[in-house]
Amino acid sequence: MRVLLVGAGGVGTAITRIAARRDFFDGFVVADYDLARAEAAVAVLGEAGGRFRARRVDASDRAAVAALLTEERCDVLLNATDPRFVMPLFEAALAADCHYVDMAMSLSRPHPASPYEECGVKLGDEQFERAAAWEKSGRLALVGMGVEPGLSDVFARYAADELFDEIEEIGIRDGANLTVEGHDFAPSFNIWTTIEECLNPPVVYERDRGWFTTEPFSEPEVFDFPEGIGPVECVNVEHEEVLLVPRWVDARRVTFKYGLGEDFIGKLKTLHALGLDSTGPVTVRGADGTPVRVSPRDVVAACLPDPATLGERMSGKTCAGTWVKGTKDGRPREVYLYHVVDNQWSMREYGSQAVVWQTAVNPVVALELVAGGVWAESGVLGPEALPPRPFLDLLTAYGSPWGIRDQV
C-alpha cells in the first residue's frame, strides 16, 4: 500500500509517528500547502522515515491532488485537514481511483427557518450523495475514522453485535481533565473545527422522529469518566456519530455530548456574540492602510497557540467513549466503552499531545485493516458499517488498549 497523507499539522504529524512503527505500507507521502511543515513531519522521524517523503499540495485543488495521487502511485488518500477541504479531497480520491479515509465529514448548514428544530444540510450529506459513484468504483470511502467520530462508532457497532440484544440509547460521551500551563484559553484541538461543531445546532436522532436539532449546549448532564478523570458536565454538540450510527446500528436514540466546562462554553458564546466565529471574509486595514479580506474565525485561530505545540505544558488525561443502554438476554444492561490516553504517556512515547495522538492512531489502524484486506468493502461507509472486533484487537496490539465499564 502507498498512502498520500494530506495535512501535516498536529494530527498529521502524529499519524506519521504512529505509522512509522508499522510495516503494512511501502510508501507514505506527506503533503501540505506549507512544504516546510511536511518536510518537518518527515525529518523528525529520523531513520524510521525512509518510507516517507514530503510534497506540497493545495488541498482545495481537486485536480492537483488527483494528479499527485497518480504521480505517486498511491492507493489511498488520508485526509488530515480541517473539514473545509473534505469535498475536494474526497472527489480527488474518486477521480484518481483510490480509497479515501477522513476523520471529519463534509460540513453542515443550518436550516434557514428553524435551525434549532429541523436539520438543514447535515454533516456528511454531500459525501453520501456520492455513494453510488463510490460503489461503482469498487473503492472504499471510509468517513469519520478518527476517535470521535471513528473509534466511538466502532464501539457502537461492537456493543450492538456482542453486548446487547436491543439498544435503547447510544450516547457518545467525551471528557478530560487536561490542563495547559501558562494559558487561560488553549484548545487542545483545531479551534476552527471546535468552533464549527460547538456553535452549530446539535443533532439528535430518535427512531420515531428521525434527525432533529436543538439549541447549542443543551441537555447538560454530569458524566463520571473513568481512570481518575471523574465527573464532568457534558452538553449536546453537533457531531458526526449522530449522523452515522443510525445508518447501520439499530437504536431508539443517539446523542453526542462533550465535556466543555462553563469557562470554555462562555468563551465560545462570546466569540459568537462578537461575530468572531464567522467564516465569511470581512475587510480590515493592513499596517500600510491597504484593505485586506480576512475570515474572523481564521484570525481567532491565528491568535491561539497551535494545539500540536502544547504537549510539553499539558497534563492530564482525555477520554473518548460510547455509553450504551439496552437489554441483553431479557435483562437491562448499561455499559460505557472507552479509550483513555494520558498526555504524559503520549508525549513520552510519541512526542504528540494526547488529544491529537488519540485522534491519529485510529485512521492508521484502519489503513492497516484495509491494506490487509480485513476491511474490504466499497462505497461511502462509516466505521460502524465494518466488523469491529478486528479493529479493537489491532488497536490493543498498537499498545493502546480500550476498556468496558458496567454502569451500575
mmCIF file of C-alpha atoms in Angstrom:
data_model
loop_
_atom_site.group_PDB
_atom_site.id
_atom_site.type_symbol
_atom_site.label_atom_id
_atom_site.label_comp_id
_atom_site.label_asym_id
_atom_site.label_seq_id
_atom_site.Cartn_x
_atom_site.Cartn_y
_atom_site.Cartn_z
ATOM 1 C CA MET A 1 0.000 0.000 0.000
ATOM 2 C CA ARG A 2 1.076 3.564 -0.813
ATOM 3 C CA VAL A 3 -0.556 6.361 1.205
ATOM 4 C CA LEU A 4 -0.999 10.057 0.480
ATOM 5 C CA LEU A 5 -1.487 11.946 3.746
ATOM 6 C CA VAL A 6 -2.809 15.462 3.157
ATOM 7 C CA GLY A 7 -2.242 17.743 6.148
ATOM 8 C CA ALA A 8 0.917 17.869 8.270
ATOM 9 C CA GLY A 9 -0.479 19.647 11.315
ATOM 10 C CA GLY A 10 -0.743 18.142 14.777
ATOM 11 C CA VAL A 11 -2.847 15.120 13.817
ATOM 12 C CA GLY A 12 -0.999 14.568 10.544
ATOM 13 C CA THR A 13 2.377 14.629 12.272
ATOM 14 C CA ALA A 14 1.124 12.203 14.933
ATOM 15 C CA ILE A 15 -0.085 9.901 12.141
ATOM 16 C CA THR A 16 3.409 9.736 10.656
ATOM 17 C CA ARG A 17 4.951 8.929 14.046
ATOM 18 C CA ILE A 18 2.492 6.094 14.622
ATOM 19 C CA ALA A 19 2.670 4.722 11.077
ATOM 20 C CA ALA A 20 6.482 4.729 11.093
ATOM 21 C CA ARG A 21 6.379 1.823 13.557
ATOM 22 C CA ARG A 22 4.183 -0.337 11.287
ATOM 23 C CA ASP A 23 5.080 -2.351 8.182
ATOM 24 C CA PHE A 24 1.782 -2.553 6.274
ATOM 25 C CA PHE A 25 2.725 0.127 3.692
ATOM 26 C CA ASP A 26 5.502 0.620 1.132
ATOM 27 C CA GLY A 27 5.388 4.399 0.820
ATOM 28 C CA PHE A 28 3.876 7.313 2.718
ATOM 29 C CA VAL A 29 3.703 10.718 1.022
ATOM 30 C CA VAL A 30 3.159 13.606 3.456
ATOM 31 C CA ALA A 31 1.679 16.613 1.655
ATOM 32 C CA ASP A 32 0.785 20.068 2.915
ATOM 33 C CA TYR A 33 0.227 23.549 1.499
ATOM 34 C CA ASP A 34 3.304 24.522 3.540
ATOM 35 C CA LEU A 35 6.076 22.285 2.194
ATOM 36 C CA ALA A 36 8.314 23.112 5.158
ATOM 37 C CA ARG A 37 5.722 21.703 7.523
ATOM 38 C CA ALA A 38 5.509 18.454 5.532
ATOM 39 C CA GLU A 39 9.296 18.232 5.450
ATOM 40 C CA ALA A 40 9.472 18.758 9.222
ATOM 41 C CA ALA A 41 6.971 15.935 9.809
ATOM 42 C CA VAL A 42 9.200 13.581 7.798
ATOM 43 C CA ALA A 43 12.516 14.836 9.182
ATOM 44 C CA VAL A 44 11.542 14.226 12.812
ATOM 45 C CA LEU A 45 11.139 10.510 12.039
ATOM 46 C CA GLY A 46 14.901 10.169 11.550
ATOM 47 C CA GLU A 47 15.998 6.710 10.430
ATOM 48 C CA ALA A 48 12.383 5.494 10.647
ATOM 49 C CA GLY A 49 11.410 7.928 7.887
ATOM 50 C CA GLY A 50 12.893 6.010 4.960
ATOM 51 C CA ARG A 51 9.471 5.143 3.523
ATOM 52 C CA PHE A 52 8.217 8.738 3.875
ATOM 53 C CA ARG A 53 8.602 11.732 1.578
ATOM 54 C CA ALA A 54 7.276 15.301 1.649
ATOM 55 C CA ARG A 55 5.354 17.062 -1.133
ATOM 56 C CA ARG A 56 3.494 20.317 -1.475
ATOM 57 C CA VAL A 57 -0.182 20.356 -2.459
ATOM 58 C CA ASP A 58 -3.153 22.702 -2.167
ATOM 59 C CA ALA A 59 -5.933 20.673 -0.531
ATOM 60 C CA SER A 60 -8.579 22.855 -2.164
ATOM 61 C CA ASP A 61 -7.307 21.989 -5.683
ATOM 62 C CA ARG A 62 -9.025 18.735 -6.604
ATOM 63 C CA ALA A 63 -7.149 18.339 -9.894
ATOM 64 C CA ALA A 64 -3.743 18.902 -8.272
ATOM 65 C CA VAL A 65 -4.479 16.362 -5.544
ATOM 66 C CA ALA A 66 -5.702 13.783 -8.070
ATOM 67 C CA ALA A 67 -2.563 14.331 -10.143
ATOM 68 C CA LEU A 68 -0.360 13.864 -7.082
ATOM 69 C CA LEU A 69 -2.143 10.616 -6.201
ATOM 70 C CA THR A 70 -1.500 9.326 -9.709
ATOM 71 C CA GLU A 71 2.091 10.542 -9.854
ATOM 72 C CA GLU A 72 2.956 8.930 -6.522
ATOM 73 C CA ARG A 73 1.047 5.726 -7.391
ATOM 74 C CA CYS A 74 -0.948 5.952 -4.165
ATOM 75 C CA ASP A 75 -3.672 3.507 -3.201
ATOM 76 C CA VAL A 76 -5.362 5.663 -0.570
ATOM 77 C CA LEU A 77 -5.757 9.300 0.428
ATOM 78 C CA LEU A 78 -5.806 10.006 4.162
ATOM 79 C CA ASN A 79 -7.316 13.421 4.874
ATOM 80 C CA ALA A 80 -5.866 15.155 7.966
ATOM 81 C CA THR A 81 -7.040 18.676 7.081
ATOM 82 C CA ASP A 82 -9.951 20.602 8.562
ATOM 83 C CA PRO A 83 -13.475 19.929 7.216
ATOM 84 C CA ARG A 84 -13.386 22.763 4.670
ATOM 85 C CA PHE A 85 -11.260 20.553 2.440
ATOM 86 C CA VAL A 86 -13.244 17.318 2.741
ATOM 87 C CA MET A 87 -15.072 17.551 -0.576
ATOM 88 C CA PRO A 88 -12.174 18.415 -2.908
ATOM 89 C CA LEU A 89 -10.048 15.673 -1.324
ATOM 90 C CA PHE A 90 -12.935 13.180 -1.348
ATOM 91 C CA GLU A 91 -13.577 13.909 -5.039
ATOM 92 C CA ALA A 92 -9.866 13.807 -5.889
ATOM 93 C CA ALA A 93 -9.536 10.311 -4.464
ATOM 94 C CA LEU A 94 -12.515 9.119 -6.504
ATOM 95 C CA ALA A 95 -11.127 10.725 -9.668
ATOM 96 C CA ALA A 96 -7.760 9.013 -9.110
ATOM 97 C CA ASP A 97 -9.402 5.627 -8.403
ATOM 98 C CA CYS A 98 -8.084 5.496 -4.837
ATOM 99 C CA HIS A 99 -9.513 4.654 -1.442
ATOM 100 C CA TYR A 100 -10.253 7.573 0.881
ATOM 101 C CA VAL A 101 -10.207 7.990 4.682
ATOM 102 C CA ASP A 102 -11.082 11.079 6.725
ATOM 103 C CA MET A 103 -11.650 11.975 10.366
ATOM 104 C CA ALA A 104 -14.334 14.628 9.905
ATOM 105 C CA MET A 105 -17.094 14.779 7.326
ATOM 106 C CA SER A 106 -18.436 17.369 4.877
ATOM 107 C CA LEU A 107 -19.824 20.457 6.566
ATOM 108 C CA SER A 108 -23.404 21.064 7.623
ATOM 109 C CA ARG A 109 -25.562 24.131 7.015
ATOM 110 C CA PRO A 110 -28.318 25.046 9.491
ATOM 111 C CA HIS A 111 -31.954 25.032 8.437
ATOM 112 C CA PRO A 112 -32.697 28.586 7.213
ATOM 113 C CA ALA A 113 -36.012 28.940 9.051
ATOM 114 C CA SER A 114 -35.868 26.549 12.043
ATOM 115 C CA PRO A 115 -32.192 25.989 12.890
ATOM 116 C CA TYR A 116 -32.884 24.668 16.407
ATOM 117 C CA GLU A 117 -35.678 22.296 15.398
ATOM 118 C CA GLU A 118 -35.026 20.979 11.908
ATOM 119 C CA CYS A 119 -31.898 19.812 10.103
ATOM 120 C CA GLY A 120 -30.689 21.713 7.076
ATOM 121 C CA VAL A 121 -27.745 20.131 5.272
ATOM 122 C CA LYS A 122 -26.389 17.505 7.654
ATOM 123 C CA LEU A 123 -22.789 16.545 8.295
ATOM 124 C CA GLY A 124 -21.739 14.119 5.574
ATOM 125 C CA ASP A 125 -24.759 14.693 3.317
ATOM 126 C CA GLU A 126 -22.578 15.759 0.385
ATOM 127 C CA GLN A 127 -20.442 12.646 0.741
ATOM 128 C CA PHE A 128 -23.353 10.228 0.988
ATOM 129 C CA GLU A 129 -24.862 11.790 -2.156
ATOM 130 C CA ARG A 130 -21.843 10.321 -3.994
ATOM 131 C CA ALA A 131 -22.249 6.820 -2.524
ATOM 132 C CA ALA A 132 -23.371 5.236 -5.820
ATOM 133 C CA ALA A 133 -20.301 6.515 -7.649
ATOM 134 C CA TRP A 134 -18.015 5.099 -4.954
ATOM 135 C CA GLU A 135 -19.800 1.746 -5.013
ATOM 136 C CA LYS A 136 -19.426 1.625 -8.801
ATOM 137 C CA SER A 137 -15.696 2.383 -8.475
ATOM 138 C CA GLY A 138 -15.163 -0.549 -6.117
ATOM 139 C CA ARG A 139 -13.233 1.767 -3.804
ATOM 140 C CA LEU A 140 -13.851 2.488 -0.129
ATOM 141 C CA ALA A 141 -14.514 5.976 1.209
ATOM 142 C CA LEU A 142 -14.223 5.457 4.958
ATOM 143 C CA VAL A 143 -15.650 8.605 6.515
ATOM 144 C CA GLY A 144 -15.359 9.775 10.129
ATOM 145 C CA MET A 145 -12.478 7.454 11.071
ATOM 146 C CA GLY A 146 -10.765 9.408 13.862
ATOM 147 C CA VAL A 147 -11.528 8.915 17.518
ATOM 148 C CA GLU A 148 -14.853 10.803 17.645
ATOM 149 C CA PRO A 149 -16.178 10.068 15.117
ATOM 150 C CA GLY A 150 -14.326 6.837 14.488
ATOM 151 C CA LEU A 151 -13.466 4.689 17.462
ATOM 152 C CA SER A 152 -16.717 5.775 19.117
ATOM 153 C CA ASP A 153 -18.617 4.362 16.112
ATOM 154 C CA VAL A 154 -16.640 1.107 16.283
ATOM 155 C CA PHE A 155 -17.668 0.845 19.939
ATOM 156 C CA ALA A 156 -21.327 1.342 18.962
ATOM 157 C CA ARG A 157 -21.188 -1.486 16.421
ATOM 158 C CA TYR A 158 -19.303 -3.768 18.847
ATOM 159 C CA ALA A 159 -21.962 -3.160 21.518
ATOM 160 C CA ALA A 160 -24.748 -3.970 19.059
ATOM 161 C CA ASP A 161 -23.006 -7.127 17.830
ATOM 162 C CA GLU A 162 -21.773 -8.601 21.104
ATOM 163 C CA LEU A 163 -23.191 -6.878 24.179
ATOM 164 C CA PHE A 164 -26.888 -6.162 23.533
ATOM 165 C CA ASP A 165 -29.976 -7.733 22.028
ATOM 166 C CA GLU A 166 -31.848 -4.414 21.910
ATOM 167 C CA ILE A 167 -30.459 -0.889 22.310
ATOM 168 C CA GLU A 168 -32.444 1.949 23.815
ATOM 169 C CA GLU A 169 -29.815 4.674 23.547
ATOM 170 C CA ILE A 170 -26.284 5.197 22.296
ATOM 171 C CA GLY A 171 -24.613 8.285 23.673
ATOM 172 C CA ILE A 172 -21.081 9.368 22.806
ATOM 173 C CA ARG A 173 -19.550 10.971 25.904
ATOM 174 C CA ASP A 174 -16.219 12.813 25.711
ATOM 175 C CA GLY A 175 -14.449 14.269 28.745
ATOM 176 C CA ALA A 176 -10.991 15.137 30.033
ATOM 177 C CA ASN A 177 -9.090 16.665 32.928
ATOM 178 C CA LEU A 178 -6.396 18.211 30.742
ATOM 179 C CA THR A 179 -4.805 21.496 31.765
ATOM 180 C CA VAL A 180 -2.278 23.653 29.890
ATOM 181 C CA GLU A 181 0.215 25.555 31.992
ATOM 182 C CA GLY A 182 0.561 29.237 31.130
ATOM 183 C CA HIS A 183 -2.646 29.579 29.076
ATOM 184 C CA ASP A 184 -6.116 30.728 30.126
ATOM 185 C CA PHE A 185 -7.585 29.552 26.794
ATOM 186 C CA ALA A 186 -5.713 26.948 24.795
ATOM 187 C CA PRO A 187 -7.966 24.433 22.993
ATOM 188 C CA SER A 188 -6.316 21.048 22.651
ATOM 189 C CA PHE A 189 -7.748 20.544 19.155
ATOM 190 C CA ASN A 190 -8.111 22.623 15.986
ATOM 191 C CA ILE A 191 -10.062 25.753 17.026
ATOM 192 C CA TRP A 192 -11.632 26.133 13.560
ATOM 193 C CA THR A 193 -13.235 22.696 13.910
ATOM 194 C CA THR A 194 -14.061 23.237 17.587
ATOM 195 C CA ILE A 195 -15.996 26.432 16.833
ATOM 196 C CA GLU A 196 -17.825 24.716 13.969
ATOM 197 C CA GLU A 197 -19.052 21.743 15.980
ATOM 198 C CA CYS A 198 -19.782 23.599 19.216
ATOM 199 C CA LEU A 199 -21.748 26.562 17.837
ATOM 200 C CA ASN A 200 -23.730 24.772 15.137
ATOM 201 C CA PRO A 201 -27.130 23.354 16.139
ATOM 202 C CA PRO A 202 -26.546 19.926 17.734
ATOM 203 C CA VAL A 203 -28.297 16.996 16.066
ATOM 204 C CA VAL A 204 -30.194 14.292 17.970
ATOM 205 C CA TYR A 205 -31.584 11.083 16.477
ATOM 206 C CA GLU A 206 -34.764 9.315 17.625
ATOM 207 C CA ARG A 207 -36.158 6.302 15.816
ATOM 208 C CA ASP A 208 -39.726 7.659 15.733
ATOM 209 C CA ARG A 209 -38.676 11.180 14.772
ATOM 210 C CA GLY A 210 -35.507 10.836 12.741
ATOM 211 C CA TRP A 211 -32.826 13.522 12.937
ATOM 212 C CA PHE A 212 -33.656 16.882 14.509
ATOM 213 C CA THR A 213 -31.760 19.766 16.055
ATOM 214 C CA THR A 214 -31.657 21.526 19.410
ATOM 215 C CA GLU A 215 -30.015 24.577 20.996
ATOM 216 C CA PRO A 216 -26.205 24.553 21.366
ATOM 217 C CA PHE A 217 -25.044 23.273 24.777
ATOM 218 C CA SER A 218 -28.483 21.838 25.579
ATOM 219 C CA GLU A 219 -29.402 18.951 27.934
ATOM 220 C CA PRO A 220 -26.469 19.280 30.375
ATOM 221 C CA GLU A 221 -25.656 16.168 32.376
ATOM 222 C CA VAL A 222 -22.811 15.119 34.658
ATOM 223 C CA PHE A 223 -20.994 12.018 33.414
ATOM 224 C CA ASP A 224 -18.431 10.173 35.534
ATOM 225 C CA PHE A 225 -15.394 9.394 33.370
ATOM 226 C CA PRO A 226 -13.009 6.516 34.201
ATOM 227 C CA GLU A 227 -9.332 6.300 35.155
ATOM 228 C CA GLY A 228 -9.334 9.218 37.542
ATOM 229 C CA ILE A 229 -10.911 11.849 35.298
ATOM 230 C CA GLY A 230 -14.115 11.853 37.328
ATOM 231 C CA PRO A 231 -17.405 13.768 36.930
ATOM 232 C CA VAL A 232 -17.596 16.256 34.046
ATOM 233 C CA GLU A 233 -20.639 18.210 32.867
ATOM 234 C CA CYS A 234 -21.413 17.306 29.240
ATOM 235 C CA VAL A 235 -23.684 19.096 26.763
ATOM 236 C CA ASN A 236 -25.120 18.431 23.317
ATOM 237 C CA VAL A 237 -22.737 19.276 20.459
ATOM 238 C CA GLU A 238 -23.055 18.698 16.711
ATOM 239 C CA HIS A 239 -21.036 15.612 15.800
ATOM 240 C CA GLU A 240 -20.833 13.027 13.060
ATOM 241 C CA GLU A 241 -21.667 9.975 15.183
ATOM 242 C CA VAL A 242 -25.308 11.026 15.445
ATOM 243 C CA LEU A 243 -25.470 11.098 11.640
ATOM 244 C CA LEU A 244 -23.518 7.861 11.174
ATOM 245 C CA VAL A 245 -24.567 5.387 13.867
ATOM 246 C CA PRO A 246 -28.302 5.183 12.979
ATOM 247 C CA ARG A 247 -27.455 4.241 9.377
ATOM 248 C CA TRP A 248 -26.044 0.868 10.488
ATOM 249 C CA VAL A 249 -26.919 0.324 14.174
ATOM 250 C CA ASP A 250 -30.485 -0.066 15.418
ATOM 251 C CA ALA A 251 -31.045 2.211 18.435
ATOM 252 C CA ARG A 252 -34.036 4.179 19.680
ATOM 253 C CA ARG A 253 -31.930 7.292 20.385
ATOM 254 C CA VAL A 254 -28.414 8.552 19.550
ATOM 255 C CA THR A 255 -26.703 11.613 21.063
ATOM 256 C CA PHE A 256 -23.276 13.207 21.359
ATOM 257 C CA LYS A 257 -22.285 15.168 24.466
ATOM 258 C CA TYR A 258 -18.984 16.898 25.085
ATOM 259 C CA GLY A 259 -17.448 17.889 28.419
ATOM 260 C CA LEU A 260 -16.587 21.517 27.665
ATOM 261 C CA GLY A 261 -16.873 23.290 31.024
ATOM 262 C CA GLU A 262 -18.576 26.610 31.808
ATOM 263 C CA ASP A 263 -15.487 28.714 31.067
ATOM 264 C CA PHE A 264 -14.951 27.187 27.614
ATOM 265 C CA ILE A 265 -18.643 27.497 26.741
ATOM 266 C CA GLY A 266 -18.616 31.127 27.894
ATOM 267 C CA LYS A 267 -15.696 31.971 25.603
ATOM 268 C CA LEU A 268 -17.367 30.276 22.639
ATOM 269 C CA LYS A 269 -20.572 32.221 23.278
ATOM 270 C CA THR A 270 -18.565 35.451 23.391
ATOM 271 C CA LEU A 271 -16.887 34.652 20.072
ATOM 272 C CA HIS A 272 -20.330 34.057 18.581
ATOM 273 C CA ALA A 273 -21.783 37.251 20.047
ATOM 274 C CA LEU A 274 -18.930 39.275 18.522
ATOM 275 C CA GLY A 275 -19.177 37.535 15.162
ATOM 276 C CA LEU A 276 -15.686 36.115 15.545
ATOM 277 C CA ASP A 277 -16.900 32.612 14.707
ATOM 278 C CA SER A 278 -17.830 33.707 11.182
ATOM 279 C CA THR A 279 -16.062 32.164 8.193
ATOM 280 C CA GLY A 280 -17.223 34.917 5.844
ATOM 281 C CA PRO A 281 -14.455 37.400 4.983
ATOM 282 C CA VAL A 282 -14.506 40.963 6.342
ATOM 283 C CA THR A 283 -12.398 43.915 5.248
ATOM 284 C CA VAL A 284 -9.718 45.292 7.594
ATOM 285 C CA ARG A 285 -6.898 47.748 7.035
ATOM 286 C CA GLY A 286 -3.352 46.422 6.895
ATOM 287 C CA ALA A 287 -0.391 48.173 8.504
ATOM 288 C CA ASP A 288 0.116 50.204 5.319
ATOM 289 C CA GLY A 289 -3.573 51.071 5.061
ATOM 290 C CA THR A 290 -4.257 48.569 2.288
ATOM 291 C CA PRO A 291 -7.648 46.807 2.569
ATOM 292 C CA VAL A 292 -7.304 43.117 3.406
ATOM 293 C CA ARG A 293 -10.065 40.479 3.354
ATOM 294 C CA VAL A 294 -9.866 38.048 6.281
ATOM 295 C CA SER A 295 -12.107 35.492 7.953
ATOM 296 C CA PRO A 296 -12.758 36.303 11.654
ATOM 297 C CA ARG A 297 -12.519 32.622 12.546
ATOM 298 C CA ASP A 298 -9.124 32.363 10.878
ATOM 299 C CA VAL A 299 -7.967 35.382 12.901
ATOM 300 C CA VAL A 300 -9.051 33.658 16.119
ATOM 301 C CA ALA A 301 -7.165 30.528 15.085
ATOM 302 C CA ALA A 302 -4.050 32.573 14.314
ATOM 303 C CA CYS A 303 -4.162 34.236 17.748
ATOM 304 C CA LEU A 304 -4.297 30.969 19.681
ATOM 305 C CA PRO A 305 -1.424 28.541 20.242
ATOM 306 C CA ASP A 306 -1.078 25.641 17.829
ATOM 307 C CA PRO A 307 -2.544 22.593 19.651
ATOM 308 C CA ALA A 308 0.352 20.474 18.390
ATOM 309 C CA THR A 309 2.785 22.620 20.411
ATOM 310 C CA LEU A 310 1.000 22.329 23.763
ATOM 311 C CA GLY A 311 2.102 18.845 24.787
ATOM 312 C CA GLU A 312 5.063 19.865 26.959
ATOM 313 C CA ARG A 313 2.821 22.163 29.033
ATOM 314 C CA MET A 314 -0.205 19.878 29.101
ATOM 315 C CA SER A 315 -1.062 17.418 31.839
ATOM 316 C CA GLY A 316 -3.922 15.027 32.488
ATOM 317 C CA LYS A 317 -5.953 12.505 30.514
ATOM 318 C CA THR A 318 -8.532 12.567 27.747
ATOM 319 C CA CYS A 319 -11.341 10.025 27.388
ATOM 320 C CA ALA A 320 -13.431 9.173 24.342
ATOM 321 C CA GLY A 321 -16.228 6.682 24.741
ATOM 322 C CA THR A 322 -19.652 5.326 23.908
ATOM 323 C CA TRP A 323 -22.342 4.832 26.535
ATOM 324 C CA VAL A 324 -24.948 2.222 25.589
ATOM 325 C CA LYS A 325 -28.210 1.350 27.347
ATOM 326 C CA GLY A 326 -30.480 -1.550 26.442
ATOM 327 C CA THR A 327 -31.191 -5.201 27.199
ATOM 328 C CA LYS A 328 -29.295 -8.488 26.945
ATOM 329 C CA ASP A 329 -30.955 -11.878 27.484
ATOM 330 C CA GLY A 330 -34.074 -10.091 28.710
ATOM 331 C CA ARG A 331 -32.222 -8.107 31.383
ATOM 332 C CA PRO A 332 -31.420 -4.382 31.460
ATOM 333 C CA ARG A 333 -27.807 -3.546 30.723
ATOM 334 C CA GLU A 334 -25.834 -0.308 30.605
ATOM 335 C CA VAL A 335 -22.147 -0.020 29.679
ATOM 336 C CA TYR A 336 -19.516 2.559 28.786
ATOM 337 C CA LEU A 337 -16.884 1.517 26.227
ATOM 338 C CA TYR A 338 -13.937 3.881 26.394
ATOM 339 C CA HIS A 339 -10.405 4.769 25.374
ATOM 340 C CA VAL A 340 -8.197 6.903 27.638
ATOM 341 C CA VAL A 341 -4.872 8.496 26.723
ATOM 342 C CA ASP A 342 -2.554 10.033 29.310
ATOM 343 C CA ASN A 343 -0.722 13.058 27.921
ATOM 344 C CA GLN A 344 2.452 12.154 29.801
ATOM 345 C CA TRP A 345 2.458 8.742 28.085
ATOM 346 C CA SER A 346 1.755 10.022 24.554
ATOM 347 C CA MET A 347 4.421 12.706 24.873
ATOM 348 C CA ARG A 348 6.992 10.252 26.186
ATOM 349 C CA GLU A 349 6.233 7.535 23.637
ATOM 350 C CA TYR A 350 5.458 9.588 20.518
ATOM 351 C CA GLY A 351 6.151 13.263 21.203
ATOM 352 C CA SER A 352 2.485 14.069 20.487
ATOM 353 C CA GLN A 353 -0.054 15.511 22.906
ATOM 354 C CA ALA A 354 -2.886 13.237 23.993
ATOM 355 C CA VAL A 355 -5.819 14.622 22.012
ATOM 356 C CA VAL A 356 -4.090 14.678 18.628
ATOM 357 C CA TRP A 357 -2.466 11.281 19.255
ATOM 358 C CA GLN A 358 -5.789 9.710 20.216
ATOM 359 C CA THR A 359 -7.311 11.064 17.000
ATOM 360 C CA ALA A 360 -4.360 9.955 14.863
ATOM 361 C CA VAL A 361 -3.999 6.322 15.949
ATOM 362 C CA ASN A 362 -7.415 5.239 14.660
ATOM 363 C CA PRO A 363 -7.044 6.027 10.935
ATOM 364 C CA VAL A 364 -3.658 4.275 10.970
ATOM 365 C CA VAL A 365 -5.288 1.148 12.428
ATOM 366 C CA ALA A 366 -7.996 1.415 9.765
ATOM 367 C CA LEU A 367 -5.424 1.732 6.973
ATOM 368 C CA GLU A 368 -3.727 -1.426 8.194
ATOM 369 C CA LEU A 369 -7.037 -3.312 8.081
ATOM 370 C CA VAL A 370 -7.700 -2.046 4.537
ATOM 371 C CA ALA A 371 -4.158 -2.954 3.439
ATOM 372 C CA GLY A 372 -4.590 -6.468 4.812
ATOM 373 C CA GLY A 373 -7.968 -6.965 3.146
ATOM 374 C CA VAL A 374 -9.745 -7.312 6.506
ATOM 375 C CA TRP A 375 -11.871 -4.255 5.749
ATOM 376 C CA ALA A 376 -12.546 -4.848 2.050
ATOM 377 C CA GLU A 377 -15.940 -3.233 1.417
ATOM 378 C CA SER A 378 -16.627 -0.450 -1.093
ATOM 379 C CA GLY A 379 -18.800 2.652 -1.111
ATOM 380 C CA VAL A 380 -19.175 5.537 1.334
ATOM 381 C CA LEU A 381 -19.165 3.873 4.750
ATOM 382 C CA GLY A 382 -18.859 4.886 8.372
ATOM 383 C CA PRO A 383 -16.768 2.816 10.800
ATOM 384 C CA GLU A 384 -19.868 1.129 12.219
ATOM 385 C CA ALA A 385 -20.525 -0.448 8.819
ATOM 386 C CA LEU A 386 -17.441 -2.670 9.214
ATOM 387 C CA PRO A 387 -16.541 -5.565 11.555
ATOM 388 C CA PRO A 388 -15.492 -4.040 14.907
ATOM 389 C CA ARG A 389 -13.539 -6.850 16.556
ATOM 390 C CA PRO A 390 -10.523 -6.800 14.172
ATOM 391 C CA PHE A 391 -10.198 -3.060 14.739
ATOM 392 C CA LEU A 392 -10.355 -3.283 18.524
ATOM 393 C CA ASP A 393 -7.893 -6.165 18.609
ATOM 394 C CA LEU A 394 -5.419 -4.287 16.409
ATOM 395 C CA LEU A 395 -5.807 -1.086 18.444
ATOM 396 C CA THR A 396 -4.764 -3.069 21.517
ATOM 397 C CA ALA A 397 -1.818 -4.504 19.571
ATOM 398 C CA TYR A 398 -0.704 -0.928 18.883
ATOM 399 C CA GLY A 399 -0.198 -0.594 22.658
ATOM 400 C CA SER A 400 -3.350 1.439 23.199
ATOM 401 C CA PRO A 401 -5.951 -0.722 24.979
ATOM 402 C CA TRP A 402 -9.624 0.139 25.413
ATOM 403 C CA GLY A 403 -11.990 -0.688 28.258
ATOM 404 C CA ILE A 404 -15.587 -1.532 29.176
ATOM 405 C CA ARG A 405 -17.282 -0.362 32.370
ATOM 406 C CA ASP A 406 -20.664 -1.654 33.518
ATOM 407 C CA GLN A 407 -22.799 1.272 34.632
ATOM 408 C CA VAL A 408 -24.248 0.115 37.965
#
